[in-house]
Amino acid sequence: MDTGIDVRSVGVVTPRTARFSEPLRLKSGAVIDRYELVYETYGRLNADRSNAVLVCHALNASHHAAGFYAEDAQEVGWWDNMIGPGKPVDTNRFFVIGVNNLGGCHGSTGPKSVNPATGKPWGAEFPVVTVEDWVAAQARLADHLGIGQFAAVMGGSLGAMQSLAWTVSFPGRIRHALVIACAPNLSAQNIAFNEVARQAIITDPDFHGGHYYERGTTPKRGLRVARMVGHITYLSDDVMAAKFGRQLRHGRPTYSFDADFEIESYLRHQGIKFSEYFDANTYLRITKALDYFDPAFEHRGDLTRALAPATAKFLVISFTTDWRFSPERSREIVKALLDNHREVTYAEIDAPHGHDAFLLDDPRYHRLVAAYFDRIGAEAGA
Amino acid sequence: MDTGIDVRSVGVVTPRTARFSEPLRLKSGAVIDRYELVYETYGRLNADRSNAVLVCHALNASHHAAGFYAEDAQEVGWWDNMIGPGKPVDTNRFFVIGVNNLGGCHGSTGPKSVNPATGKPWGAEFPVVTVEDWVAAQARLADHLGIGQFAAVMGGSLGAMQSLAWTVSFPGRIRHALVIACAPNLSAQNIAFNEVARQAIITDPDFHGGHYYERGTTPKRGLRVARMVGHITYLSDDVMAAKFGRQLRHGRPTYSFDADFEIESYLRHQGIKFSEYFDANTYLRITKALDYFDPAFEHRGDLTRALAPATAKFLVISFTTDWRFSPERSREIVKALLDNHREVTYAEIDAPHGHDAFLLDDPRYHRLVAAYFDRIGAEAGA
């Protein structure tokens, strides 16, 4: 009998909040005096604190990586297929942490939080945050939780950039980095798509220069368009063709500006849904963090030198149809790591889903991650 | 001495207007009672009227395909590198016609024209026009000019769709079709990008449901975003990387929402420029014409059957780095023509520029077109 209950779920989870009062100097030079980070944990920290795994989120996700909330069993964590008892990241063995990044809109201090200096929402005054800033804040959370070294830090896409940054910023505090669907920096085309999204938001009259909270408005029009353009880049051309093709909603063209094709209807729906819950100021900052991420920048473009401080072991995974961060980009990371004689496992998964593949439960992908964590667990005695 | 004068230019050109009062029934069922088409001609029609070449424009171009205007020598035609004395389409031999399509915003009857039924601009009431409607209107222009049969109809991208439609709608009136950087229909991904552009325009508060002329507004914000997203799809990832890469305008990140990367600045500039001269209602209709184009639709997706009426000879050209209309899509057209035992020359040009390559003067591409027109000229006694 199918009870509808996933016995491999971590079950009901409750987010917690950590408060930090030591000022954090950001890469931009700006300083945040006090901040909060919302996080969730799954599984139990073992006696020697050697089994902690940090899960870093990408663009629109949050600290809620696994399980569900008591008040809403439908609100399942964004990486629930990956994390849980008996799942690739097995919470029977590992203590897993999900955290909403600084500048986020899911509870951690961000643009919609109150700026203690003014008593009003930060809005446009919230500084631009970088991947390295997030990692620095995550390290403070690790201190707070008494974790000296992570067994692994993992993420996909922008989350993977955080894994990579961990190995450089805190080489002694990370044993394994899982770098999935990543790139060592954004291409001009990647930046271009982000800039379209930003311009859609910034030019929305309801944006009010980022101070829309006080006006009681939300730049939903801009957020919808931003999400639509982003969404196109997450899917492969092939999977869009297979899922939607040229299917018409009414069998024939209506010769109007209604959503005639299924793909139009799908994208509009995605845009609307996103604009209902996501904060525009956070979206702007997250796209900027993506654009600015470039560990080689301070080394005249030499990624090998940039990654020289890393001592972690690596699992790098790419997906064949990911045209946002193509396998070629992952191979740049692998090459730089090998140049540094680092231990790297690299897999290119033949998946049709494009960039989004990292969120899906392709069995080859999941078996690979499971096998890798078996090894981490054996090392950690977990 | 470089005088700055292109001796191979057709020189000063003057647009003319043709007026039509026989009602035109569109594919949607709507009827346009009276309309005007603005056109230009280059070269001279020969005695037996066998040397006429129709040039069809793509998204944002117009009837102004070659030469320049007396009042502004900088306003050079959009395909001036292709058309002129001694150029691939040699105006010493051919009589070349450029026409602004119905629904356009460069002088032909379109949304910003006055609707004779109301005395006000058509605006949102201007019907959705299709590639086949444009071709029907172009055929009336041919009648008006006394041209029974074109030596060739040519175009790139959406212009190539018109060439293709000519061969099916009026097989007896076209001897050669040049189908460059084309596809037999848009993919789901292509439609998705168009829908993003449309939503950016339609949700701009200055759009007023398409009736912005009366309000004295222009949905420039939406047009800018629409153009930016379109522009990304015209260029290859490689050419963007080569031209812009991750170049910063100020050498270092500013950690702000100013245009930090050159690519951001370039795209913003393209968007602004476009929004200054292009009509939003026209843009909406042109993207819809692209989406709806699908000659195989009425034949249950069988392109071979759809192209069976064509009797023209074909030159089909694609560009390796065109990810908007990839070579695979051109090969679908070639296959369907070969299935019908049509005479087809097909070339895949190894060019780095993406979809925009059809507008550039790659020497292999231009030599090929020149050689093909030599043959057309020999046949036509031109």
Short mmCIF file of C-alpha atoms in Angstrom, two decimals, chain A residues 27-29 124 126 128 130 185-193 195-196 198-200 202-205 221-222 224-225 228-229 232-233 235-237 240-241 244-246 248 251-261 263-265 267-268 281 284-285 287-288 290-294 297-298 323, chain B residues 27-29 124 126 128 130 185-193 195-196 198-200 202-205 221-222 224-225 228-229 232-233 235-237 240-241 244-246 248 251-261 263-265 267-268 281 284-285 287-288 290-294 297-298 323:
data_model
loop_
_atom_site.label_atom_id
_atom_site.label_comp_id
_atom_site.label_asym_id
_atom_site.label_seq_id
_atom_site.Cartn_x
_atom_site.Cartn_y
_atom_site.Cartn_z
CA LYS A 27 34.92 41.52 -0.48
CA SER A 28 33.53 44.86 -1.62
CA GLY A 29 34.90 46.52 1.51
CA ALA A 124 19.08 49.05 -2.08
CA PHE A 126 22.22 46.06 1.31
CA VAL A 128 26.66 43.30 -2.97
CA THR A 130 30.07 37.48 -3.21
CA ASN A 185 33.58 31.73 -13.86
CA LEU A 186 30.68 32.96 -15.98
CA SER A 187 31.07 33.40 -19.74
CA ALA A 188 30.06 36.64 -21.45
CA GLN A 189 26.86 34.88 -22.52
CA ASN A 190 26.09 33.83 -18.93
CA ILE A 191 26.63 37.39 -17.72
CA ALA A 192 24.48 38.68 -20.58
CA PHE A 193 21.50 36.57 -19.50
CA GLU A 195 22.05 41.34 -17.06
CA VAL A 196 18.78 40.91 -18.97
CA ARG A 198 18.58 42.51 -13.75
CA GLN A 199 17.45 45.12 -16.25
CA ALA A 200 13.96 43.61 -16.27
CA ILE A 202 15.58 47.41 -12.20
CA THR A 203 13.46 49.06 -14.90
CA ASP A 204 10.19 47.82 -13.40
CA PRO A 205 8.52 51.01 -12.12
CA ARG A 221 6.69 42.18 -13.66
CA GLY A 222 10.47 42.35 -13.69
CA ARG A 224 8.59 37.29 -13.84
CA VAL A 225 10.62 38.17 -16.93
CA MET A 228 11.47 33.25 -17.51
CA VAL A 229 14.81 34.06 -19.12
CA ILE A 232 15.22 28.86 -20.42
CA THR A 233 18.91 28.60 -19.63
CA LEU A 235 16.77 23.50 -19.54
CA SER A 236 18.35 21.93 -22.58
CA ASP A 237 16.99 22.64 -26.03
CA MET A 240 12.25 21.58 -24.06
CA ALA A 241 11.59 20.02 -27.44
CA PHE A 244 6.78 21.00 -25.06
CA GLY A 245 7.90 21.03 -28.69
CA ARG A 246 5.44 23.12 -30.70
CA LEU A 248 -0.51 24.23 -29.09
CA GLY A 251 -4.82 22.53 -31.23
CA ARG A 252 -4.62 25.45 -33.65
CA PRO A 253 -3.06 28.92 -33.57
CA THR A 254 -5.34 31.57 -32.12
CA TYR A 255 -3.43 34.41 -33.85
CA SER A 256 -3.42 36.39 -30.63
CA PHE A 257 -1.04 37.23 -27.82
CA ASP A 258 -2.51 34.66 -25.48
CA ALA A 259 -0.25 31.77 -24.57
CA ASP A 260 -0.77 29.65 -27.68
CA PHE A 261 2.11 27.25 -27.26
CA ILE A 263 5.97 26.37 -23.63
CA GLU A 264 4.62 29.92 -23.33
CA SER A 265 2.10 28.87 -20.75
CA LEU A 267 7.16 29.81 -18.72
CA ARG A 268 4.51 32.33 -17.70
CA ASN A 281 16.84 42.68 -4.31
CA LEU A 284 19.85 41.01 -8.16
CA ARG A 285 22.57 40.25 -5.63
CA THR A 287 23.12 37.17 -10.09
CA LYS A 288 25.93 39.60 -9.26
CA LEU A 290 27.50 34.65 -10.02
CA ASP A 291 28.96 37.27 -12.37
CA TYR A 292 31.76 38.25 -10.02
CA PHE A 293 32.81 34.73 -9.10
CA ASP A 294 36.21 34.24 -10.69
CA PHE A 297 40.89 36.95 -11.43
CA GLU A 298 43.44 37.82 -8.75
CA TRP A 323 24.70 24.62 -22.06
CA LYS B 27 -4.25 33.69 -42.47
CA SER B 28 -5.98 34.55 -39.20
CA GLY B 29 -9.18 35.35 -41.12
CA ALA B 124 -3.59 46.59 -30.51
CA PHE B 126 -3.76 45.60 -35.93
CA VAL B 128 -1.46 39.26 -36.24
CA THR B 130 2.10 35.69 -40.74
CA ASN B 185 9.87 26.23 -37.76
CA LEU B 186 10.86 27.54 -34.35
CA SER B 187 11.89 25.17 -31.58
CA ALA B 188 10.34 25.38 -28.11
CA GLN B 189 13.48 27.22 -26.99
CA ASN B 190 13.16 29.75 -29.83
CA ILE B 191 9.52 30.37 -28.93
CA ALA B 192 10.48 30.67 -25.27
CA PHE B 193 12.93 33.49 -25.98
CA GLU B 195 7.78 34.91 -25.29
CA VAL B 196 10.19 36.48 -22.79
CA ARG B 198 6.81 39.74 -25.56
CA GLN B 199 6.13 39.56 -21.84
CA ALA B 200 8.74 42.25 -21.22
CA ILE B 202 3.29 43.60 -22.71
CA THR B 203 3.87 44.01 -18.96
CA ASP B 204 5.56 47.41 -19.36
CA PRO B 205 3.06 49.85 -17.80
CA ARG B 221 11.68 49.52 -20.90
CA GLY B 222 10.08 46.42 -22.33
CA ARG B 224 15.02 47.32 -24.28
CA VAL B 225 14.80 44.03 -22.41
CA MET B 228 18.74 42.48 -25.11
CA VAL B 229 17.45 38.93 -24.88
CA ILE B 232 22.10 37.29 -27.03
CA THR B 233 20.55 34.67 -29.29
CA LEU B 235 25.55 35.94 -31.32
CA SER B 236 27.48 32.77 -30.68
CA ASP B 237 28.86 32.05 -27.23
CA MET B 240 30.77 36.92 -27.28
CA ALA B 241 33.71 35.42 -25.45
CA PHE B 244 33.78 40.80 -24.62
CA GLY B 245 34.84 37.88 -22.47
CA ARG B 246 34.91 38.98 -18.84
CA LEU B 248 35.67 44.89 -16.91
CA GLY B 251 39.63 47.08 -14.54
CA ARG B 252 38.15 45.86 -11.25
CA PRO B 253 34.67 44.98 -10.01
CA THR B 254 32.78 47.95 -8.61
CA TYR B 255 30.43 45.73 -6.58
CA SER B 256 27.46 47.75 -7.78
CA PHE B 257 24.65 47.44 -10.31
CA ASP B 258 26.36 49.69 -12.83
CA ALA B 259 27.48 48.01 -16.03
CA ASP B 260 30.72 46.48 -14.77
CA PHE B 261 31.39 44.08 -17.60
CA ILE B 263 29.08 42.83 -22.30
CA GLU B 264 26.58 44.51 -19.96
CA SER B 265 27.37 47.91 -21.36
CA LEU B 267 23.77 44.97 -24.38
CA ARG B 268 22.30 47.99 -22.60
CA ASN B 281 3.44 46.49 -31.52
CA LEU B 284 5.21 41.68 -30.95
CA ARG B 285 3.74 40.79 -34.33
CA THR B 287 7.90 37.51 -33.08
CA LYS B 288 4.48 35.93 -33.50
CA LEU B 290 8.24 33.67 -36.36
CA ASP B 291 6.49 31.44 -33.82
CA TYR B 292 3.62 30.56 -36.12
CA PHE B 293 5.72 29.84 -39.21
CA ASP B 294 5.45 26.11 -39.75
CA PHE B 297 1.70 22.15 -39.65
CA GLU B 298 -1.12 21.65 -42.16
CA TRP B 323 22.56 28.13 -32.18
#
